[in-house]
mmCIF file of N, CA and C in Angstrom:
data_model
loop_
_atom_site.group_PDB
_atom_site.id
_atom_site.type_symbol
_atom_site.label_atom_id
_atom_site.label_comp_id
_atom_site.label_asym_id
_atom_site.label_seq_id
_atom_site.Cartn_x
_atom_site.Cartn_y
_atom_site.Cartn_z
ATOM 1 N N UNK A 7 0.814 -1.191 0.000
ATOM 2 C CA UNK A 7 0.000 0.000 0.000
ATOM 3 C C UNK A 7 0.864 1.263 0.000
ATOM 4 N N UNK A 8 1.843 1.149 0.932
ATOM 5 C CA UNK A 8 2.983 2.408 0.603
ATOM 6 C C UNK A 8 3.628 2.495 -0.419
ATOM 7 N N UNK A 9 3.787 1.274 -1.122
ATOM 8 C CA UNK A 9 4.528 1.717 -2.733
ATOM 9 C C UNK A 9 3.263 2.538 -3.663
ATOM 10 N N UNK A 10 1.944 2.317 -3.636
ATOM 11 C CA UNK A 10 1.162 2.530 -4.374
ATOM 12 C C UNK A 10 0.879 3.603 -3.642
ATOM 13 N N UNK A 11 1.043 4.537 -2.852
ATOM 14 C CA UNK A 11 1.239 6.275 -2.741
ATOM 15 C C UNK A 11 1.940 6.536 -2.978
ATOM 16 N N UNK A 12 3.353 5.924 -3.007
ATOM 17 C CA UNK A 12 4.528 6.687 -3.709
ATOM 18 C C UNK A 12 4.404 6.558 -5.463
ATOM 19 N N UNK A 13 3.693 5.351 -5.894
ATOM 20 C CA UNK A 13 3.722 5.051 -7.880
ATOM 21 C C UNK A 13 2.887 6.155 -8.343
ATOM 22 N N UNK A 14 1.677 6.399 -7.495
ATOM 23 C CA UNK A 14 0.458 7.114 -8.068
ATOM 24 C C UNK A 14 1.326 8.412 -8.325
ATOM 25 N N UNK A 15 1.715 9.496 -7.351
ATOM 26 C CA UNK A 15 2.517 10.632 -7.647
ATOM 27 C C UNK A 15 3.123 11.124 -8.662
ATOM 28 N N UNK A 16 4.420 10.171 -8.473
ATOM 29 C CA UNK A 16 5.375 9.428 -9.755
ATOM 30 C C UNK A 16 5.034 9.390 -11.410
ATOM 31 N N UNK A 17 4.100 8.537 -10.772
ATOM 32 C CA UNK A 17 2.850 8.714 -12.432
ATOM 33 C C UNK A 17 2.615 9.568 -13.278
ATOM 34 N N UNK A 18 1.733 9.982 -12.355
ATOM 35 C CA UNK A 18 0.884 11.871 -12.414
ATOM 36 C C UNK A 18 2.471 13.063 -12.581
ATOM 37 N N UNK A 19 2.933 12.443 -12.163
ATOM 38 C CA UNK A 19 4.300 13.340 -12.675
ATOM 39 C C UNK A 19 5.080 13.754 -13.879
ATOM 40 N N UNK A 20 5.228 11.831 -13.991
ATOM 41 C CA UNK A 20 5.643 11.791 -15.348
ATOM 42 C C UNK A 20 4.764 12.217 -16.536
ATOM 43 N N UNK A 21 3.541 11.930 -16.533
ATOM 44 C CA UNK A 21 2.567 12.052 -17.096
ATOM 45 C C UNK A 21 2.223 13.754 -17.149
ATOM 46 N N UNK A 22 2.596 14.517 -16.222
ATOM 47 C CA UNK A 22 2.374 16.013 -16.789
ATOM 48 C C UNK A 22 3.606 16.633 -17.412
ATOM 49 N N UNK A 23 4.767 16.009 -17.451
ATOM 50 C CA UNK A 23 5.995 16.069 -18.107
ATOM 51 C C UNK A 23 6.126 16.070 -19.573
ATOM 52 N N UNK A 24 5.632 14.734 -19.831
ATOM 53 C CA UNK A 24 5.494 14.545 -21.098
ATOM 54 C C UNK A 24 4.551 15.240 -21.570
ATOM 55 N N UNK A 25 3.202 15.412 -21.012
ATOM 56 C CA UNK A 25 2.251 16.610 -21.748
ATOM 57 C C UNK A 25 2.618 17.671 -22.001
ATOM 58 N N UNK A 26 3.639 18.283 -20.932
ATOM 59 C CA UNK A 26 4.548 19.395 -21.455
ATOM 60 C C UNK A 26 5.364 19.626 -22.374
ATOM 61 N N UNK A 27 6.004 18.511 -22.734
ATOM 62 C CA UNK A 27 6.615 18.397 -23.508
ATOM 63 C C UNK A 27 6.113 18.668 -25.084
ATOM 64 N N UNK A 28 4.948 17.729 -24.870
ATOM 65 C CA UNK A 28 4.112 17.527 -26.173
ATOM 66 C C UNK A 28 3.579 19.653 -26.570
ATOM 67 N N UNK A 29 3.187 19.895 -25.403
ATOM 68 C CA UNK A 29 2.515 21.562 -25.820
ATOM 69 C C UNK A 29 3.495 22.195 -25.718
ATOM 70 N N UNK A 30 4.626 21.827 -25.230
ATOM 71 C CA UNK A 30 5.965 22.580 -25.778
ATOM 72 C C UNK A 30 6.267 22.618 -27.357
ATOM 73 N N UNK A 31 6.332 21.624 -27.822
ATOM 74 C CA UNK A 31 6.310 20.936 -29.260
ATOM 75 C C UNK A 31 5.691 21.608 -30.429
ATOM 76 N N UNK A 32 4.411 21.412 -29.740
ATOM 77 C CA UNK A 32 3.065 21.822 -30.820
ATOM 78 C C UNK A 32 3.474 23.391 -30.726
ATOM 79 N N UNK A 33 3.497 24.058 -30.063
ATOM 80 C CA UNK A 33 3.394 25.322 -29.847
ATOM 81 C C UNK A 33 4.792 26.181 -30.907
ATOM 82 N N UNK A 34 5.972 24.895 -30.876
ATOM 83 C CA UNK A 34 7.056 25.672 -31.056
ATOM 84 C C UNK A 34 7.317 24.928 -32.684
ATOM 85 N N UNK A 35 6.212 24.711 -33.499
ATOM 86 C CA UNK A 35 6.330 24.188 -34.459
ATOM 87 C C UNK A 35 7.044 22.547 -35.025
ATOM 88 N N UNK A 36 6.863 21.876 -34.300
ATOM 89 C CA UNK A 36 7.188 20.648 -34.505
ATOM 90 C C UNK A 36 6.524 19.829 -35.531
ATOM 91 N N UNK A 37 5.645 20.143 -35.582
ATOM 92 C CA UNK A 37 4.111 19.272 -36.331
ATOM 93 C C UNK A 37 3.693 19.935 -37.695
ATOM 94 N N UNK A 38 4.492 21.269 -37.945
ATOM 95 C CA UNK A 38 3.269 21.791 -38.921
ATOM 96 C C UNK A 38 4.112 21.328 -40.278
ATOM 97 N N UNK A 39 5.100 20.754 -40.699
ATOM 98 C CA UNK A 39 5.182 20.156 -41.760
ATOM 99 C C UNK A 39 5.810 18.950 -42.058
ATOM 100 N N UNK A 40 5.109 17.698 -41.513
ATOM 101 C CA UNK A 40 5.147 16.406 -41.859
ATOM 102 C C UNK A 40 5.575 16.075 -42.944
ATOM 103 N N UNK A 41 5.281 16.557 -44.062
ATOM 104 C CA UNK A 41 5.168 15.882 -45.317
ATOM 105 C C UNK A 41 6.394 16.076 -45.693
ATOM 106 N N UNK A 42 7.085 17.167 -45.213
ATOM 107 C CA UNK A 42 8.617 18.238 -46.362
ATOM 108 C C UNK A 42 9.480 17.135 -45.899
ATOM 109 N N UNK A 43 9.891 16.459 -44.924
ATOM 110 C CA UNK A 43 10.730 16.070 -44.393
ATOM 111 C C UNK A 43 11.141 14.876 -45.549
ATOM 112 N N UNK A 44 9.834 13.574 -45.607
ATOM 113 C CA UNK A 44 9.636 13.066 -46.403
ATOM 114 C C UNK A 44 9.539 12.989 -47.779
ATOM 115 N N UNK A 45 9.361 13.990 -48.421
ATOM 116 C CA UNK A 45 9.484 14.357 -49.587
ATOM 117 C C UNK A 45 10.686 15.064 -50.429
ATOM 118 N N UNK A 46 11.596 15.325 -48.863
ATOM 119 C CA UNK A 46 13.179 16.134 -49.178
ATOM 120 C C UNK A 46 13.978 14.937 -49.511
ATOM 121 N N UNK A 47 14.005 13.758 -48.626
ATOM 122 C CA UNK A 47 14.212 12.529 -48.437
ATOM 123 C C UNK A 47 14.168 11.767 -50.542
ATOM 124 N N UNK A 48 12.922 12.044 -50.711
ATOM 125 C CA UNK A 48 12.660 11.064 -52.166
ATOM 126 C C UNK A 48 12.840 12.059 -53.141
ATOM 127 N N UNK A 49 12.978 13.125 -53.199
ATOM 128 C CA UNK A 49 13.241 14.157 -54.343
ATOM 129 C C UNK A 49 14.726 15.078 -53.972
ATOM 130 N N UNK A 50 15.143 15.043 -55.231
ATOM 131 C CA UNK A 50 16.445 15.917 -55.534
ATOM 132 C C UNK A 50 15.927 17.142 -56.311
ATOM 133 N N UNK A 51 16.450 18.445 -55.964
ATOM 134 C CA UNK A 51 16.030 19.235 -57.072
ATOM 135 C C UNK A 51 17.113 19.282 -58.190
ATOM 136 N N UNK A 52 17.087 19.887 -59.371
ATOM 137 C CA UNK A 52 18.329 19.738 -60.313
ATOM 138 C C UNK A 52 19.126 21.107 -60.341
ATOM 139 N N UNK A 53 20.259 21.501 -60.265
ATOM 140 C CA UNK A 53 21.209 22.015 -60.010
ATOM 141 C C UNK A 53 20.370 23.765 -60.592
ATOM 142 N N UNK A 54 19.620 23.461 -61.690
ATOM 143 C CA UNK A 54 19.341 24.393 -62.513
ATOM 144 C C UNK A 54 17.973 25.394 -61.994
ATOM 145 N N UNK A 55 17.151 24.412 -61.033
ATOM 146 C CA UNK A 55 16.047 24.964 -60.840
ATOM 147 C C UNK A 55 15.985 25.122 -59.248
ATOM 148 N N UNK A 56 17.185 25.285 -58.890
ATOM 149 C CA UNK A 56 17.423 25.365 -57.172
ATOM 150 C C UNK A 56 16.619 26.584 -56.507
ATOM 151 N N UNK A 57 16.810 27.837 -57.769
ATOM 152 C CA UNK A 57 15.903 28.664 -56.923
ATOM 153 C C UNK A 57 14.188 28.812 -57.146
ATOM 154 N N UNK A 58 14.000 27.890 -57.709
ATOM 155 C CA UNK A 58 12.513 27.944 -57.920
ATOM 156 C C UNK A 58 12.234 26.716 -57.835
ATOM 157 N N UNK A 59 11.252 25.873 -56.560
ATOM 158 C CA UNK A 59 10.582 25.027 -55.513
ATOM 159 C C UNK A 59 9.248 24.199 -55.831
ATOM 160 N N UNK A 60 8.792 24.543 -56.852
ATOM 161 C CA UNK A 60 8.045 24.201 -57.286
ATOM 162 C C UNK A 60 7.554 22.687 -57.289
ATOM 163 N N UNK A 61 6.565 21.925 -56.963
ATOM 164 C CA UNK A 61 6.540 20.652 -57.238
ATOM 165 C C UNK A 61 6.436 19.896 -58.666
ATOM 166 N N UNK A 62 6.672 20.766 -59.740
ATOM 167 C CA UNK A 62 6.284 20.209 -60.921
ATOM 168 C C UNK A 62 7.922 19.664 -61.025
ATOM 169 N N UNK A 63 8.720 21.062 -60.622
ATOM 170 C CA UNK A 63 10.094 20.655 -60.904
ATOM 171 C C UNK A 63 10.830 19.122 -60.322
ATOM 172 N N UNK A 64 10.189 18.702 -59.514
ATOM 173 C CA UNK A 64 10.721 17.798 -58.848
ATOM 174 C C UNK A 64 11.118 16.295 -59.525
ATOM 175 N N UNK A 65 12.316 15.617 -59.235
ATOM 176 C CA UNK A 65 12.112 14.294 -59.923
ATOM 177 C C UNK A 65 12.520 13.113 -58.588
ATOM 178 N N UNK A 66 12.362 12.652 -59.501
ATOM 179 C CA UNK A 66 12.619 10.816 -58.090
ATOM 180 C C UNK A 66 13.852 10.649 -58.548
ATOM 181 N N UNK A 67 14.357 10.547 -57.261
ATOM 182 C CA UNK A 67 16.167 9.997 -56.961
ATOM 183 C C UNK A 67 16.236 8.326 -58.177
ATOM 184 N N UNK A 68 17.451 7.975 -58.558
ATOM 185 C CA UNK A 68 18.020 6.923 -58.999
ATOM 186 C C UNK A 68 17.448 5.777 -57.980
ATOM 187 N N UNK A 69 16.751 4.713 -58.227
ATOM 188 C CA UNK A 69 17.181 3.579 -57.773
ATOM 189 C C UNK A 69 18.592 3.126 -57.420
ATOM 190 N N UNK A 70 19.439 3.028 -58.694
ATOM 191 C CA UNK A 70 20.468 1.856 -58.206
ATOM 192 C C UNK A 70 21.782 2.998 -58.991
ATOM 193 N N UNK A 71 22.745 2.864 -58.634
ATOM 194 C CA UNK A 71 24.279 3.723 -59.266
ATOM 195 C C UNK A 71 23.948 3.827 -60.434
ATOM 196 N N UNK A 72 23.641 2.904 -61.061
ATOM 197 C CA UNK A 72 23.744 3.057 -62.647
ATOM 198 C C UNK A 72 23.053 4.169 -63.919
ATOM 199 N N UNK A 73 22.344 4.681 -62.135
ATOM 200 C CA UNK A 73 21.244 5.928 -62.429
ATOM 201 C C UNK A 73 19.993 5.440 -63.349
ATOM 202 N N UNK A 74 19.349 4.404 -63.416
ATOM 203 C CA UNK A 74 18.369 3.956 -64.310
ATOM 204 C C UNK A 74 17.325 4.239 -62.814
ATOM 205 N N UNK A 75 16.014 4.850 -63.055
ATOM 206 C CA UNK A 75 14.859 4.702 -62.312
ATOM 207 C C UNK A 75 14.039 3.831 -62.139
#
């Protein structure tokens, strides 16, 4: 019974920690662009069109060295 007043606390502790954490997060922009990360990842832009972002410009990386897609 005395461990289970000391776990409950503990708990509720950790548990408002991490919520903090989380509205720390949200607040400080963590979340608002999912997709770029992923999409920086599978697309290269080409040397030529670096300053203009566009999604038309975009192509899919090489599969394999030999550069065939």
């Amino acid at each position: 019974m005395t461990n289970l007043l000391m776990l409950i606390p503990v708990a509720l502790a950790l548990g408002g920690i991490g919520l903090l954490a989380f509205l720390w997060a949200l607040r400080s922009g963590q979340f608002d662009d999912l997709d770029g990360a992923a999409n920086r990842i599978l697309f290269d832009y080409d040397e030529n069109d670096a300053n203009s972002a566009g999604d038309d410009k975009l192509k899919p990386v090489a599969k394999d060295p030999s550069g065939q897609a």
